[in-house]
């Protein structure tokens, strides 16, 4: 449908961000009904079961190639499956929601910075668009009030969330170049399998706490299925395709739309309010994404010819 890999990858990144945005609504519904680590483990188990239903034959065929790519797969499993959610949940225990939101939207910045450190020069438009979209995200999570930003106090939880943001950036970068003969389903299956194994210590720690419990209800079942099939399987598969086709920097820019889409879904499904703050931040975020997507003048003609 889309001849340009960059456009195709951008569509994958947008679809991923839409699915991940819905996860915030689901998480709100599940609060107090299932412990965070249990929800995380359950969602990845559902994803792994679904993957095993169709991906194992391909994994067996691609195993010789997968073995050579195993270091990157293990890093992806550690950062995306094992560490990201535990760091977010542990960070939430000692810091505010606004701090978490502010730090979480720094991931695209880290992607661009790390890519630059690896020698991958980023266009000026990417830096400008990244800054504009970041300002839009900050404006949104601070509710348009400078005083809220000035009053922020940072805690140990902020360091944990910063580690999660950097980890997600690392994950996005290590999977940007997939070798020939290796499918996304194989990568995702191995990533989830090893990530779950490394998640066991976190899960055991949570189950040792006296307040840990699971309420078996329709809400919990829906939360596990949505996060397992939609958030963990479909979204991560699409994100890997976005990284492969559009690159981590362009995909990361679209990730800035996450808080805006989360607010929209909250408004549509659980009655949260939207106002001028959302409109202004939306203009900044979308504008930043569009700006970063502009090809430099010197590269515009060759890029078109290459397509």
CSV table of C-alpha atoms in Angstrom, one decimal:
chain,number,residue,atom,x,y,z
A,1,UNK,CA,0.0,0.0,0.0
A,2,UNK,CA,2.8,2.4,1.0
A,3,UNK,CA,5.8,2.4,-1.4
A,4,UNK,CA,8.0,4.4,0.9
A,5,UNK,CA,9.5,2.4,3.8
A,6,UNK,CA,9.6,5.6,5.9
A,7,UNK,CA,5.8,6.2,5.4
A,8,UNK,CA,5.0,2.6,6.0
A,9,UNK,CA,7.1,2.6,9.2
A,10,UNK,CA,5.4,5.8,10.4
A,11,UNK,CA,2.0,4.2,10.0
A,12,UNK,CA,3.2,1.2,12.0
A,13,UNK,CA,4.4,3.6,14.7
A,14,UNK,CA,1.1,5.5,14.8
A,15,UNK,CA,-0.9,2.3,15.1
A,16,UNK,CA,1.4,1.2,18.0
A,17,UNK,CA,1.0,4.5,19.8
A,18,UNK,CA,-2.8,4.2,19.5
A,19,UNK,CA,-2.8,0.7,21.0
A,20,UNK,CA,-0.4,1.7,23.8
A,21,UNK,CA,-2.5,4.8,24.6
A,22,UNK,CA,-5.5,2.6,25.2
A,23,UNK,CA,-3.4,0.7,27.8
A,24,UNK,CA,-3.6,3.7,30.1
A,25,UNK,CA,-7.4,3.4,30.2
A,26,UNK,CA,-7.2,-0.3,30.8
A,27,UNK,CA,-4.6,0.2,33.6
A,28,UNK,CA,-7.0,2.7,35.3
A,29,UNK,CA,-9.8,0.1,35.2
A,30,UNK,CA,-7.5,-2.6,36.7
A,31,UNK,CA,-6.3,-0.5,39.7
A,32,UNK,CA,-6.8,-2.4,43.0
A,33,UNK,CA,-8.0,-5.5,41.2
A,34,UNK,CA,-4.6,-7.1,40.2
A,35,UNK,CA,-1.1,-6.2,41.3
A,36,UNK,CA,1.1,-4.5,38.8
A,37,UNK,CA,3.8,-7.2,38.4
A,38,UNK,CA,1.1,-9.9,38.2
A,39,UNK,CA,-0.7,-8.0,35.4
A,40,UNK,CA,2.7,-7.6,33.6
A,41,UNK,CA,3.5,-11.3,33.9
A,42,UNK,CA,0.0,-12.3,32.8
A,43,UNK,CA,0.0,-10.1,29.8
A,44,UNK,CA,3.3,-11.4,28.5
A,45,UNK,CA,2.3,-15.0,29.2
A,46,UNK,CA,-0.9,-14.5,27.1
A,47,UNK,CA,1.3,-12.9,24.3
A,48,UNK,CA,3.8,-15.8,24.5
A,49,UNK,CA,0.9,-18.4,24.3
A,50,UNK,CA,-0.6,-16.6,21.2
A,51,UNK,CA,2.9,-16.5,19.6
A,52,UNK,CA,3.5,-20.2,20.2
A,53,UNK,CA,0.3,-21.0,18.4
A,54,UNK,CA,1.6,-19.8,15.0
A,55,UNK,CA,5.3,-18.7,15.3
A,56,UNK,CA,7.1,-21.9,16.5
A,57,UNK,CA,7.5,-23.5,13.0
A,58,UNK,CA,9.0,-20.3,11.6
A,59,UNK,CA,11.2,-19.9,14.7
A,60,UNK,CA,12.5,-23.4,14.1
A,61,UNK,CA,13.4,-22.6,10.5
A,62,UNK,CA,15.0,-19.3,11.4
A,63,UNK,CA,16.9,-20.5,14.5
A,64,UNK,CA,20.3,-20.5,12.8
A,65,UNK,CA,19.9,-16.8,12.0
A,66,UNK,CA,18.3,-16.0,15.4
A,67,UNK,CA,21.2,-17.5,17.3
A,68,UNK,CA,23.5,-14.9,15.7
A,69,UNK,CA,21.1,-12.1,16.6
A,70,UNK,CA,20.6,-13.4,20.2
A,71,UNK,CA,22.6,-10.7,22.0
A,72,UNK,CA,20.2,-8.0,20.6
A,73,UNK,CA,17.2,-10.2,21.3
A,74,UNK,CA,18.3,-10.6,25.0
A,75,UNK,CA,18.9,-6.9,25.4
A,76,UNK,CA,15.4,-6.2,23.9
A,77,UNK,CA,13.8,-8.8,26.3
A,78,UNK,CA,15.6,-7.3,29.3
A,79,UNK,CA,14.8,-3.7,28.6
A,80,UNK,CA,11.3,-4.0,27.1
A,81,UNK,CA,9.8,-7.1,28.9
A,82,UNK,CA,11.7,-7.5,32.2
A,83,UNK,CA,12.7,-4.0,33.3
A,84,UNK,CA,10.4,-1.4,31.7
A,85,UNK,CA,7.2,-2.1,33.7
A,86,UNK,CA,8.9,-3.0,37.0
A,87,UNK,CA,10.8,0.3,36.9
A,88,UNK,CA,7.6,2.2,36.1
A,89,UNK,CA,5.7,0.5,38.9
A,90,UNK,CA,8.4,0.9,41.4
A,91,UNK,CA,8.9,4.5,40.4
A,92,UNK,CA,5.2,5.3,40.8
A,93,UNK,CA,5.6,4.3,44.5
A,94,UNK,CA,7.9,7.2,45.3
A,95,UNK,CA,7.1,10.0,42.8
A,96,UNK,CA,4.1,11.8,41.3
A,97,UNK,CA,2.2,11.0,38.2
A,98,UNK,CA,3.2,14.2,36.5
A,99,UNK,CA,6.9,13.4,37.1
A,100,UNK,CA,6.4,9.9,35.6
A,101,UNK,CA,4.6,11.4,32.5
A,102,UNK,CA,7.2,14.1,32.0
A,103,UNK,CA,10.1,11.6,32.2
A,104,UNK,CA,8.3,9.0,30.0
A,105,UNK,CA,8.1,11.3,27.0
A,106,UNK,CA,11.9,11.8,27.1
A,107,UNK,CA,12.4,8.5,25.3
A,108,UNK,CA,12.4,9.9,21.8
A,109,UNK,CA,15.1,12.4,22.9
A,110,UNK,CA,17.2,9.6,24.2
A,111,UNK,CA,16.7,7.7,20.9
A,112,UNK,CA,18.0,10.7,18.9
A,113,UNK,CA,20.9,11.3,21.3
A,114,UNK,CA,22.0,7.7,21.4
A,115,UNK,CA,21.8,7.4,17.6
A,116,UNK,CA,23.9,10.5,17.3
A,117,UNK,CA,26.5,9.1,19.8
A,118,UNK,CA,26.6,5.9,17.6
A,119,UNK,CA,27.6,8.1,14.7
A,120,UNK,CA,24.2,8.3,13.0
A,121,UNK,CA,23.9,12.0,12.2
A,122,UNK,CA,20.4,13.3,12.7
A,123,UNK,CA,18.9,16.0,10.4
A,124,UNK,CA,18.3,19.4,11.8
A,125,UNK,CA,14.6,19.0,11.2
A,126,UNK,CA,14.6,16.0,13.5
A,127,UNK,CA,16.1,18.0,16.4
A,128,UNK,CA,13.7,20.9,15.8
A,129,UNK,CA,10.7,18.7,15.5
A,130,UNK,CA,11.8,16.6,18.6
A,131,UNK,CA,12.0,19.8,20.7
A,132,UNK,CA,8.6,21.1,19.5
A,133,UNK,CA,6.9,17.8,20.2
A,134,UNK,CA,8.6,17.5,23.6
A,135,UNK,CA,7.4,21.0,24.6
A,136,UNK,CA,3.9,20.0,23.6
A,137,UNK,CA,4.1,16.8,25.7
A,138,UNK,CA,5.4,18.9,28.7
A,139,UNK,CA,2.6,21.4,28.2
A,140,UNK,CA,0.1,18.7,28.3
A,141,UNK,CA,1.2,16.8,31.4
A,142,UNK,CA,1.7,20.0,33.3
A,143,UNK,CA,-1.8,21.0,32.4
A,144,UNK,CA,-0.5,24.2,30.8
A,145,UNK,CA,0.6,25.6,34.2
A,146,UNK,CA,4.3,26.7,34.5
A,147,UNK,CA,3.9,26.8,38.3
A,148,UNK,CA,3.4,23.0,38.3
A,149,UNK,CA,6.7,22.5,36.5
A,150,UNK,CA,8.5,24.9,38.8
A,151,UNK,CA,7.1,23.2,41.9
A,152,UNK,CA,8.2,19.7,40.9
A,153,UNK,CA,10.4,17.9,43.3
A,154,UNK,CA,12.3,14.9,42.1
A,155,UNK,CA,12.6,11.6,44.0
A,156,UNK,CA,14.3,8.2,43.7
A,157,UNK,CA,11.3,7.1,41.6
A,158,UNK,CA,12.2,9.7,39.0
A,159,UNK,CA,15.6,8.0,38.6
A,160,UNK,CA,13.9,4.6,38.1
A,161,UNK,CA,11.5,6.1,35.5
A,162,UNK,CA,14.5,7.7,33.8
A,163,UNK,CA,16.1,4.3,33.6
A,164,UNK,CA,12.9,2.9,32.1
A,165,UNK,CA,12.9,5.7,29.4
A,166,UNK,CA,16.5,5.1,28.6
A,167,UNK,CA,15.9,1.3,28.5
A,168,UNK,CA,13.1,1.7,26.0
A,169,UNK,CA,15.3,3.9,23.8
A,170,UNK,CA,18.0,1.2,23.9
A,171,UNK,CA,15.5,-1.4,22.9
A,172,UNK,CA,14.3,0.7,20.0
A,173,UNK,CA,17.8,1.1,18.7
A,174,UNK,CA,19.1,-2.5,19.1
A,175,UNK,CA,16.2,-3.8,16.9
A,176,UNK,CA,16.5,-1.2,14.2
A,177,UNK,CA,18.6,-3.5,11.9
A,178,UNK,CA,17.2,-7.0,11.5
A,179,UNK,CA,19.2,-9.5,9.5
A,180,UNK,CA,17.9,-11.1,6.4
A,181,UNK,CA,15.9,-14.3,7.1
A,182,UNK,CA,14.7,-13.3,10.6
A,183,UNK,CA,11.0,-12.4,11.0
A,184,UNK,CA,9.4,-10.2,13.6
A,185,UNK,CA,7.4,-13.1,15.0
A,186,UNK,CA,10.6,-15.0,15.8
A,187,UNK,CA,12.2,-12.0,17.4
A,188,UNK,CA,9.1,-11.2,19.5
A,189,UNK,CA,8.7,-14.9,20.6
A,190,UNK,CA,12.3,-15.1,21.8
A,191,UNK,CA,12.2,-11.6,23.3
A,192,UNK,CA,9.1,-12.4,25.3
A,193,UNK,CA,10.3,-15.9,26.4
A,194,UNK,CA,13.7,-14.7,27.8
A,195,UNK,CA,12.1,-11.5,29.1
A,196,UNK,CA,9.6,-13.5,31.1
A,197,UNK,CA,12.3,-15.7,32.6
A,198,UNK,CA,14.2,-12.6,33.7
A,199,UNK,CA,10.9,-11.2,35.1
A,200,UNK,CA,10.5,-14.1,37.6
A,201,UNK,CA,12.6,-12.4,40.5
A,202,UNK,CA,10.4,-9.3,40.3
A,203,UNK,CA,7.3,-11.4,40.4
A,204,UNK,CA,8.5,-13.4,43.4
A,205,UNK,CA,9.3,-10.2,45.2
A,206,UNK,CA,5.8,-8.9,44.6
A,207,UNK,CA,4.1,-12.1,45.7
A,208,UNK,CA,6.0,-12.0,48.9
A,209,UNK,CA,4.3,-8.7,49.9
A,210,UNK,CA,1.2,-9.1,52.1
A,211,UNK,CA,-0.9,-6.6,50.1
A,212,UNK,CA,-0.6,-8.5,46.8
A,213,UNK,CA,-3.8,-10.0,45.5
A,214,UNK,CA,-5.7,-10.8,42.3
A,215,UNK,CA,-9.4,-10.3,41.9
A,216,UNK,CA,-10.8,-12.7,39.2
A,217,UNK,CA,-13.4,-10.6,37.5
A,218,UNK,CA,-14.5,-9.6,34.0
A,219,UNK,CA,-12.4,-6.4,34.3
A,220,UNK,CA,-9.3,-8.2,35.2
A,221,UNK,CA,-9.8,-10.8,32.4
A,222,UNK,CA,-10.4,-8.0,29.9
A,223,UNK,CA,-7.3,-6.1,31.1
A,224,UNK,CA,-5.1,-9.2,30.8
A,225,UNK,CA,-6.4,-10.0,27.3
A,226,UNK,CA,-6.1,-6.4,26.0
A,227,UNK,CA,-2.6,-5.9,27.4
A,228,UNK,CA,-1.6,-9.4,26.3
A,229,UNK,CA,-3.0,-9.5,22.8
A,230,UNK,CA,-3.2,-5.8,21.9
A,231,UNK,CA,-0.5,-4.1,24.0
A,232,UNK,CA,2.1,-6.9,24.2
A,233,UNK,CA,1.7,-8.8,21.0
A,234,UNK,CA,0.2,-6.6,18.2
A,235,UNK,CA,1.6,-3.3,19.4
A,236,UNK,CA,5.2,-4.6,20.0
A,237,UNK,CA,5.1,-6.4,16.6
A,238,UNK,CA,4.0,-3.2,14.9
A,239,UNK,CA,6.7,-1.2,16.8
A,240,UNK,CA,9.4,-3.6,15.7
A,241,UNK,CA,8.2,-3.2,12.1
A,242,UNK,CA,8.2,0.6,12.6
A,243,UNK,CA,11.8,0.5,13.8
A,244,UNK,CA,12.8,-1.7,10.9
A,245,UNK,CA,11.1,0.5,8.2
A,246,UNK,CA,11.2,4.1,9.6
A,247,UNK,CA,14.1,3.9,12.0
A,248,UNK,CA,14.1,4.6,15.7
A,249,UNK,CA,14.3,8.4,15.4
A,250,UNK,CA,11.2,8.8,13.2
A,251,UNK,CA,9.2,6.2,15.2
A,252,UNK,CA,10.2,7.9,18.4
A,253,UNK,CA,8.8,11.2,17.2
A,254,UNK,CA,5.4,9.6,16.7
A,255,UNK,CA,5.6,8.2,20.2
A,256,UNK,CA,5.2,11.8,21.5
A,257,UNK,CA,1.6,11.5,20.6
A,258,UNK,CA,1.1,9.0,23.4
A,259,UNK,CA,-0.1,11.4,26.2
A,260,UNK,CA,-2.4,13.2,23.8
A,261,UNK,CA,-4.0,10.0,22.6
A,262,UNK,CA,-4.3,8.8,26.2
A,263,UNK,CA,-6.2,11.9,27.1
A,264,UNK,CA,-8.5,11.5,24.1
A,265,UNK,CA,-9.3,7.8,25.0
A,266,UNK,CA,-9.8,8.9,28.6
A,267,UNK,CA,-12.3,11.5,27.4
A,268,UNK,CA,-14.1,9.0,25.1
A,269,UNK,CA,-14.3,6.0,27.4
A,270,UNK,CA,-14.0,7.0,31.1
A,271,UNK,CA,-15.3,10.5,31.1
A,272,UNK,CA,-12.1,12.5,31.6
A,273,UNK,CA,-12.2,16.1,30.5
A,274,UNK,CA,-10.4,17.8,27.6
A,275,UNK,CA,-9.9,21.5,27.1
A,276,UNK,CA,-7.7,24.2,25.5
A,277,UNK,CA,-4.5,22.6,27.0
A,278,UNK,CA,-5.1,19.5,24.9
A,279,UNK,CA,-5.7,21.5,21.8
A,280,UNK,CA,-2.5,23.6,22.2
A,281,UNK,CA,-0.4,20.6,23.1
A,282,UNK,CA,-1.9,18.6,20.3
A,283,UNK,CA,-0.9,21.3,17.8
A,284,UNK,CA,2.7,21.3,19.1
A,285,UNK,CA,3.0,17.5,19.2
A,286,UNK,CA,1.6,17.0,15.7
A,287,UNK,CA,3.5,20.0,14.4
A,288,UNK,CA,6.7,18.7,15.8
A,289,UNK,CA,6.1,15.3,14.2
A,290,UNK,CA,5.4,16.8,10.8
A,291,UNK,CA,8.4,19.1,11.0
A,292,UNK,CA,10.7,16.3,11.9
A,293,UNK,CA,9.4,14.3,8.9
A,294,UNK,CA,10.4,17.0,6.4
A,295,UNK,CA,13.4,15.9,4.4
A,296,UNK,CA,16.4,18.4,4.2
A,297,UNK,CA,16.3,20.3,0.9
A,298,UNK,CA,19.6,18.7,-0.2
A,299,UNK,CA,18.2,15.3,0.4
A,300,UNK,CA,14.6,15.7,-0.9
A,301,UNK,CA,15.2,15.0,-4.6
A,302,UNK,CA,17.4,11.9,-4.1
A,303,UNK,CA,14.9,10.5,-1.5
A,304,UNK,CA,12.1,10.8,-4.0
A,305,UNK,CA,14.2,9.2,-6.7
A,306,UNK,CA,15.0,6.3,-4.4
A,307,UNK,CA,11.4,5.6,-3.8
